Tab-separated table of C-alpha atoms in Angstrom:
chain	number	residue	atom	x	y	z
A	1	UNK	CA	4.583	11.774	8.369
A	2	UNK	CA	3.292	8.471	6.958
A	3	UNK	CA	3.366	6.907	10.428
A	4	UNK	CA	1.323	9.831	11.775
A	5	UNK	CA	-1.244	9.370	9.003
A	6	UNK	CA	-1.427	5.664	9.826
A	7	UNK	CA	-2.348	6.502	13.434
A	8	UNK	CA	-5.275	8.723	12.440
A	9	UNK	CA	-8.723	7.257	12.932
A	10	UNK	CA	-10.353	5.595	9.895
A	11	UNK	CA	-7.245	5.859	7.712
A	12	UNK	CA	-7.832	3.885	4.518
A	13	UNK	CA	-4.889	1.716	3.413
A	14	UNK	CA	-4.694	0.201	-0.071
A	15	UNK	CA	-2.420	-2.846	-0.087
A	16	UNK	CA	-1.020	-3.242	-3.597
A	17	UNK	CA	0.009	-6.861	-3.988
A	18	UNK	CA	-2.438	-8.364	-1.509
A	19	UNK	CA	-2.703	-12.099	-2.132
A	20	UNK	CA	-4.584	-15.253	-1.198
A	21	UNK	CA	-1.287	-17.185	-1.233
A	22	UNK	CA	-0.340	-17.654	2.438
A	23	UNK	CA	3.339	-18.025	1.518
A	24	UNK	CA	3.461	-14.431	0.190
A	25	UNK	CA	3.954	-11.268	2.195
A	26	UNK	CA	0.961	-9.758	0.398
A	27	UNK	CA	-1.212	-12.231	2.303
A	28	UNK	CA	0.623	-11.961	5.614
A	29	UNK	CA	0.531	-8.164	5.608
A	30	UNK	CA	-3.147	-8.059	4.614
A	31	UNK	CA	-4.177	-10.464	7.385
A	32	UNK	CA	-1.932	-8.721	9.930
A	33	UNK	CA	-3.370	-5.265	9.249
A	34	UNK	CA	-6.930	-6.571	9.198
A	35	UNK	CA	-6.379	-8.406	12.508
A	36	UNK	CA	-5.008	-5.208	14.060
A	37	UNK	CA	-8.206	-3.383	13.056
A	38	UNK	CA	-6.850	-1.277	10.212
A	39	UNK	CA	-9.137	-0.188	7.382
A	40	UNK	CA	-7.226	-2.102	4.664
A	41	UNK	CA	-8.295	-2.755	1.073
A	42	UNK	CA	-6.676	-5.427	-1.113
A	43	UNK	CA	-5.440	-4.402	-4.565
A	44	UNK	CA	-4.719	-7.184	-7.048
A	45	UNK	CA	-5.883	-7.313	-10.703
A	46	UNK	CA	-5.827	-11.140	-10.701
A	47	UNK	CA	-8.223	-11.686	-7.778
A	48	UNK	CA	-11.866	-10.768	-7.171
A	49	UNK	CA	-11.679	-11.619	-3.454
A	50	UNK	CA	-8.798	-11.930	-1.040
A	51	UNK	CA	-9.455	-13.716	2.222
A	52	UNK	CA	-13.162	-13.311	1.446
A	53	UNK	CA	-12.973	-9.525	1.006
A	54	UNK	CA	-13.765	-7.565	-2.148
A	55	UNK	CA	-10.570	-6.907	-4.064
A	56	UNK	CA	-9.919	-3.988	-6.402
A	57	UNK	CA	-7.972	-4.368	-9.629
A	58	UNK	CA	-6.341	-0.954	-9.118
A	59	UNK	CA	-6.435	1.961	-6.685
A	60	UNK	CA	-8.439	4.117	-9.074
A	61	UNK	CA	-11.241	1.524	-9.030
A	62	UNK	CA	-11.816	1.865	-5.287
A	63	UNK	CA	-15.119	3.347	-4.109
A	64	UNK	CA	-13.123	6.014	-2.260
A	65	UNK	CA	-9.408	6.694	-2.709
A	66	UNK	CA	-7.110	5.489	0.076
A	67	UNK	CA	-5.170	7.737	2.424
A	68	UNK	CA	-2.093	5.494	2.243
A	69	UNK	CA	-0.937	3.138	-0.488
A	70	UNK	CA	1.290	0.309	0.756
A	71	UNK	CA	3.330	-1.570	-1.864
A	72	UNK	CA	4.343	-5.223	-1.616
A	73	UNK	CA	5.048	-5.830	-5.318
A	74	UNK	CA	8.181	-5.927	-7.493
A	75	UNK	CA	9.775	-2.586	-8.477
A	76	UNK	CA	8.430	-2.740	-12.079
A	77	UNK	CA	4.867	-2.758	-10.767
A	78	UNK	CA	5.611	-0.386	-7.893
A	79	UNK	CA	6.770	2.429	-10.170
A	80	UNK	CA	3.645	2.244	-12.358
A	81	UNK	CA	1.230	2.179	-9.429
A	82	UNK	CA	3.164	4.906	-7.570
A	83	UNK	CA	2.915	7.170	-10.640
A	84	UNK	CA	-0.830	6.513	-10.764
A	85	UNK	CA	-1.213	7.234	-7.041
A	86	UNK	CA	0.611	10.545	-7.452
A	87	UNK	CA	-1.599	11.460	-10.445
A	88	UNK	CA	-4.659	10.685	-8.304
A	89	UNK	CA	-3.398	13.024	-5.575
A	90	UNK	CA	-2.610	10.362	-2.975
A	91	UNK	CA	0.096	11.895	-0.813
A	92	UNK	CA	1.096	9.015	1.498
A	93	UNK	CA	3.023	6.083	0.038
A	94	UNK	CA	4.652	3.190	1.910
A	95	UNK	CA	7.115	0.844	0.192
A	96	UNK	CA	7.777	-2.571	1.712
A	97	UNK	CA	11.325	-3.952	1.436
A	98	UNK	CA	11.940	-5.197	-2.107
A	99	UNK	CA	9.469	-2.852	-3.799
A	100	UNK	CA	11.880	0.067	-4.125
A	101	UNK	CA	14.191	1.061	-6.988
A	102	UNK	CA	16.405	3.944	-8.094
A	103	UNK	CA	13.683	4.973	-10.551
A	104	UNK	CA	11.168	5.104	-7.702
A	105	UNK	CA	13.455	7.242	-5.575
A	106	UNK	CA	13.864	9.677	-8.496
A	107	UNK	CA	10.080	9.843	-8.904
A	108	UNK	CA	9.570	10.525	-5.216
A	109	UNK	CA	12.371	13.087	-5.149
A	110	UNK	CA	10.731	15.029	-7.965
A	111	UNK	CA	7.380	15.191	-6.107
A	112	UNK	CA	8.007	17.169	-2.894
A	113	UNK	CA	4.383	16.940	-1.736
A	114	UNK	CA	4.584	13.154	-1.413
A	115	UNK	CA	5.221	11.732	2.054
A	116	UNK	CA	6.727	8.263	1.924
A	117	UNK	CA	8.523	5.468	3.699
A	118	UNK	CA	10.914	3.230	1.782
A	119	UNK	CA	12.200	-0.171	2.864
A	120	UNK	CA	10.086	-0.178	6.023
A	121	UNK	CA	7.757	-3.027	6.992
A	122	UNK	CA	4.255	-1.961	7.996
A	123	UNK	CA	3.835	-5.103	10.127
A	124	UNK	CA	6.865	-4.123	12.218
A	125	UNK	CA	5.834	-0.477	12.506
A	126	UNK	CA	2.319	-1.391	13.680
A	127	UNK	CA	3.405	-3.772	16.454
C-alpha cells in the first residue's frame, strides 16, 4: 500500500530526520529522493534549510500535509512524530531501519487505517 502511494504522481513525502550532515542517512535519503524527482520535504527542528531547501520544524508546520511520512530518526522521536501524524490524519508511514520499536508496532497495530512499512529502506525500494 505505501509503495503504491509512493508511485502516484505528485506524492508529497515528509522526511523526518533530514540533515545537512553528509555522513547521516537523513542527508543521503533526502538527496537520493530529490535526485530521483520525488516531491520530498525535509523535517528537522534544528535546521532552517537543508541542502538549500526550506526545512520544516514539524509535519504540522508544512504548507500542505504530506501523503507519506518517512522516518529516519531514533525510536524515541519516531513514536512522538508517528502519533502526531496519525492525529493529523496522515495514513501512510514509512519507517527506515533503526527507527522502529515495540511501542511503535503497538501504536500501528491499534490504528487499522494506517498503512505502513517498517524496517524498509526507501532508497532501496525506489531504485
